Amino acid sequence: MPLRPDEVEVFERSRGRLEAIAYRLLGSASDAEDAVQDTFLRWQAADREHVETPEAWLTRVLTNLCLNQLTSARARRETYVGTWLPEPVLAGDRMLGPVDTVEQRESVSMAVLTLMERLSPNERAVYVLREAFGYPHGEIAEILGVSESNCQQIYRRAKQHVTVERAHAEVDDAAARRIVTEFLTAANSGQIQRLVELLTGDVTSVGDGGGKIPARTTAVVGALAVAKFLRGLFRPSDVKRNLVGGSPALYAEVVNGGPAVVVVTGQQVVGVMSLEVTPQGVAAIRVQVNPDKLERVTRQWSVAAHSEPLLHVW
């Protein structure tokens, strides 16, 4: 039966929430869009007259679609070239969903999205629905087909896995831009010690090129090693210019709620360098250069207002 206008409206009212859930579950904005579209098709095909609570029904269908994707994604990532990192999204993207509480902001940070890769699909679903959206355990248990007590155990286990290494500092937009400005100035200065002082002793730097853009397949660890690596990254060369199609401009932006360097050639975002900031300094640098994971950011960038670039390199 074709959807009535009011039934379309029911779905559209839920779309933003569904996208935000799917993004947190999958770590991929493009996969999240696909999952939401599949949920719409299920809604269209459903016996809607017998759906008592459409919002709950849509959440259950979406979550189970994402669980199926997570299961298959684990197999795909075993053959992924290099390190797999989440897909970044700029501040203001509705894919981020609610970011009113500390828990909601953390659940969409690059640090936590990366840590959630260690969770089982069920652990990830329970953590996201409970931590970021406040669903009661009884409702989550019904969605996953487990007992409420089991759901609570899964949540405790997931929260422990995710929070063990979580100690990043809360920064507002202005602070994020100050941090990026200081970081870029140090990285481009050629003074290694100046950059080392901004990093924690055990800082790590990882990159995701997806086998399409050159990126280190192993992490760089330690302040001096990371500082030297970044200095080499900022050193100009024809090879780098040819790789990204010109001399890129570097902007200070907020990505997934944290400070980031957005690298742009023309109107094409060719890289996003997310900085994980702790009270002790920058503890992790995650560099996304896989072009497949930069399509949404590029679309956002082309229509959004942004400040002047801090730096032109190469």
XYZ file of C-alpha atoms in Angstrom:
314
model
C 0.000 0.000 0.000
C 1.445 3.411 -0.961
C 2.469 5.652 1.892
C -0.019 8.311 2.895
C 1.359 11.844 3.407
C 1.011 11.504 7.183
C 2.976 8.214 7.109
C 5.748 9.883 5.109
C 5.734 12.660 7.684
C 6.091 10.135 10.512
C 9.248 8.796 8.886
C 10.692 12.215 8.077
C 10.257 13.313 11.697
C 12.403 10.339 12.683
C 14.993 10.632 9.922
C 17.464 12.817 11.804
C 17.405 10.557 14.860
C 17.751 7.445 12.706
C 20.728 8.911 10.849
C 22.423 9.839 14.122
C 21.914 6.331 15.544
C 23.141 4.674 12.349
C 26.233 6.883 12.121
C 27.263 6.057 15.678
C 26.625 2.365 15.078
C 28.497 2.156 11.779
C 31.116 4.902 11.954
C 30.280 5.726 8.347
C 27.977 8.503 7.177
C 27.477 6.919 3.743
C 26.586 3.534 5.270
C 24.276 5.301 7.711
C 22.426 6.970 4.827
C 21.996 3.575 3.163
C 20.674 2.015 6.386
C 18.134 4.809 6.822
C 17.009 4.438 3.215
C 16.596 0.670 3.718
C 14.544 1.430 6.841
C 12.293 3.672 4.762
C 11.754 0.852 2.258
C 10.840 -1.493 5.136
C 8.417 1.139 6.436
C 6.882 1.426 2.990
C 6.406 -2.349 2.779
C 5.155 -2.793 6.360
C 1.612 -3.393 7.552
C 1.584 0.067 9.050
C -1.960 -0.148 10.403
C -0.678 -2.603 13.014
C 2.365 -0.575 14.054
C 1.406 0.906 17.419
C 4.520 3.047 17.982
C 6.166 3.993 14.673
C 9.245 5.590 16.277
C 10.045 2.414 18.213
C 9.356 0.243 15.169
C 11.659 2.343 12.982
C 14.422 2.275 15.601
C 14.190 -1.499 15.902
C 14.320 -2.037 12.136
C 17.222 0.399 11.705
C 19.214 -1.114 14.575
C 18.863 -4.622 13.226
C 19.869 -3.496 9.746
C 22.961 -1.876 11.265
C 23.751 -5.014 13.275
C 23.735 -7.002 10.035
C 26.037 -4.423 8.449
C 28.407 -4.509 11.425
C 28.691 -8.277 11.191
C 29.599 -8.155 7.503
C 31.794 -5.080 8.018
C 34.011 -7.016 10.422
C 34.820 -9.488 7.663
C 35.458 -6.680 5.147
C 37.765 -4.823 7.524
C 39.951 -7.874 7.926
C 41.051 -7.284 4.317
C 41.017 -3.466 4.539
C 44.297 -1.911 3.416
C 45.928 -0.199 6.384
C 44.109 1.261 9.382
C 40.337 1.699 9.269
C 39.174 5.034 10.705
C 35.636 6.444 11.020
C 34.247 8.821 8.428
C 34.542 12.432 9.668
C 31.682 14.932 9.618
C 31.805 18.675 10.167
C 30.096 20.515 13.004
C 26.437 21.208 12.272
C 25.844 18.028 10.279
C 22.589 16.440 11.436
C 24.338 13.066 11.225
C 25.929 13.998 14.567
C 22.501 14.046 16.195
C 22.077 15.319 19.752
C 25.241 16.745 21.324
C 23.734 18.414 24.382
C 25.374 16.222 27.034
C 28.954 15.104 27.583
C 27.906 11.509 26.848
C 26.279 12.472 23.554
C 29.305 14.475 22.439
C 31.735 11.744 23.398
C 29.712 9.063 21.618
C 30.348 10.774 18.291
C 33.968 11.782 18.892
C 36.661 10.235 16.738
C 38.234 8.737 19.852
C 35.110 6.871 20.947
C 34.012 5.905 17.426
C 37.447 4.338 16.988
C 37.289 2.551 20.341
C 33.822 1.222 19.531
C 35.370 -0.808 16.722
C 36.521 -3.173 19.464
C 32.959 -3.896 20.602
C 30.742 -6.681 19.374
C 27.724 -5.543 17.323
C 25.384 -6.056 20.313
C 27.725 -4.186 22.663
C 27.926 -1.290 20.240
C 24.150 -1.129 19.823
C 23.494 -1.174 23.575
C 26.168 1.443 24.223
C 24.904 3.816 21.528
C 21.200 3.517 22.332
C 21.752 3.875 26.067
C 24.648 6.338 26.266
C 23.778 8.707 23.422
C 19.997 8.443 23.208
C 18.929 7.416 26.699
C 16.809 4.445 25.684
C 15.713 2.384 28.722
C 17.257 -1.071 29.043
C 13.857 -2.716 28.645
C 13.336 -1.113 25.241
C 16.880 -1.887 24.086
C 16.445 -5.497 25.236
C 13.296 -5.776 23.144
C 15.070 -4.341 20.078
C 17.935 -6.837 20.404
C 15.873 -9.813 21.520
C 17.713 -10.282 24.836
C 16.637 -10.128 28.471
C 16.764 -6.814 30.311
C 19.354 -8.115 32.785
C 21.505 -9.324 29.885
C 21.170 -5.912 28.273
C 22.423 -4.253 31.458
C 25.418 -6.600 31.560
C 26.216 -5.871 27.912
C 26.050 -2.142 28.635
C 28.408 -2.356 31.616
C 30.875 -4.405 29.576
C 30.712 -2.043 26.610
C 31.066 1.066 28.758
C 34.119 -0.402 30.453
C 35.802 -1.150 27.113
C 35.095 2.322 25.765
C 35.890 4.382 28.861
C 39.146 2.654 29.866
C 41.227 4.841 27.562
C 38.921 7.852 27.358
C 40.345 10.979 28.957
C 40.113 13.725 26.366
C 39.397 17.318 27.283
C 36.164 19.143 26.517
C 36.876 22.046 24.150
C 34.526 24.610 22.648
C 34.718 25.844 19.063
C 36.988 28.778 19.884
C 39.370 26.594 21.889
C 39.414 23.996 19.119
C 40.508 26.589 16.596
C 43.198 27.923 18.944
C 44.547 24.417 19.401
C 44.662 23.796 15.646
C 46.330 27.164 15.029
C 49.049 26.431 17.592
C 49.487 22.907 16.251
C 49.834 24.028 12.624
C 52.233 26.813 13.511
C 54.464 24.361 15.351
C 54.215 21.651 12.684
C 55.123 24.077 9.911
C 57.866 25.891 11.796
C 60.503 23.207 11.342
C 61.223 23.373 15.070
C 60.683 19.794 16.228
C 60.927 20.604 19.945
C 58.152 23.196 19.669
C 55.833 20.519 18.267
C 56.958 17.883 20.773
C 55.859 20.181 23.598
C 52.270 20.118 22.294
C 52.120 16.309 22.261
C 51.811 13.757 25.039
C 54.760 11.419 25.490
C 52.788 8.424 24.186
C 50.949 10.228 21.375
C 49.971 8.119 18.367
C 49.401 9.108 14.762
C 47.437 6.903 12.368
C 46.156 7.400 8.841
C 43.454 5.859 6.654
C 44.037 5.910 2.917
C 41.927 2.853 2.168
C 44.552 1.652 -0.286
C 43.665 4.578 -2.574
C 45.894 7.299 -1.130
C 49.306 6.566 0.407
C 49.097 6.408 4.204
C 51.190 4.644 6.815
C 49.772 1.196 7.518
C 51.113 1.227 11.079
C 50.830 3.838 13.808
C 53.615 6.278 14.639
C 54.081 6.287 18.421
C 55.830 8.734 20.753
C 56.158 12.520 20.763
C 59.520 12.748 18.975
C 58.620 10.156 16.333
C 55.263 11.807 15.627
C 56.828 15.284 15.498
C 59.403 14.116 12.959
C 56.726 12.367 10.918
C 54.559 15.508 10.852
C 57.517 17.662 9.879
C 58.074 15.381 6.889
C 54.385 15.538 6.058
C 54.463 19.337 5.947
C 57.637 19.480 3.849
C 56.713 20.537 0.267
C 57.229 18.291 -2.746
C 55.947 17.913 -6.300
C 54.817 14.381 -5.492
C 52.467 15.656 -2.790
C 51.113 18.437 -4.981
C 50.417 15.992 -7.802
C 48.728 13.582 -5.396
C 46.145 16.120 -4.168
C 45.839 18.170 -7.339
C 47.630 21.335 -6.268
C 48.789 23.280 -3.228
C 46.213 22.714 -0.477
C 44.919 25.217 2.038
C 44.695 24.188 5.694
C 41.746 25.280 7.817
C 41.010 25.028 11.526
C 37.601 23.409 11.931
C 35.546 21.389 14.386
C 35.022 17.793 13.255
C 33.036 15.262 15.285
C 33.054 17.717 18.158
C 36.841 18.093 18.303
C 39.607 20.219 16.800
C 40.714 19.262 13.322
C 42.757 20.395 10.359
C 40.735 20.300 7.142
C 42.921 20.123 4.019
C 41.288 21.570 0.906
C 42.366 21.803 -2.733
C 39.975 24.038 -4.630
C 36.613 22.951 -3.200
C 37.705 19.355 -2.650
C 38.465 18.181 0.874
C 41.492 15.920 0.464
C 42.222 15.233 4.115
C 40.957 15.655 7.656
C 43.411 15.514 10.556
C 41.520 15.061 13.832
C 43.313 15.930 17.070
C 42.436 14.143 20.296
C 43.141 16.644 23.042
C 43.769 15.737 26.677
C 44.780 17.970 29.596
C 48.354 16.770 28.995
C 48.399 17.653 25.283
C 47.487 16.116 21.929
C 47.250 12.369 22.609
C 46.222 11.081 19.172
C 46.180 12.294 15.586
C 43.849 10.533 13.152
C 44.289 11.408 9.498
C 41.520 10.536 7.064
C 42.583 10.710 3.400
C 40.478 7.910 1.905
C 38.505 9.815 -0.788
C 35.469 7.574 -0.302
C 35.205 8.818 3.288
C 35.576 12.477 2.379
C 32.666 12.811 -0.046
C 30.151 14.008 2.556
C 32.639 16.440 4.114
C 33.346 17.845 0.653
C 29.615 18.318 0.018
C 29.287 20.076 3.371
C 32.337 22.202 2.686
C 31.057 23.434 -0.667
C 27.911 24.965 0.859
C 29.109 25.988 4.348
C 30.676 29.233 5.474
C 34.177 28.865 6.839
C 37.011 31.058 8.028
C 40.127 31.997 6.076
C 42.773 29.271 5.749
C 45.504 29.305 8.371
C 48.148 27.998 6.049
C 48.954 27.079 2.456
C 51.398 24.204 2.090
C 53.536 22.529 -0.563
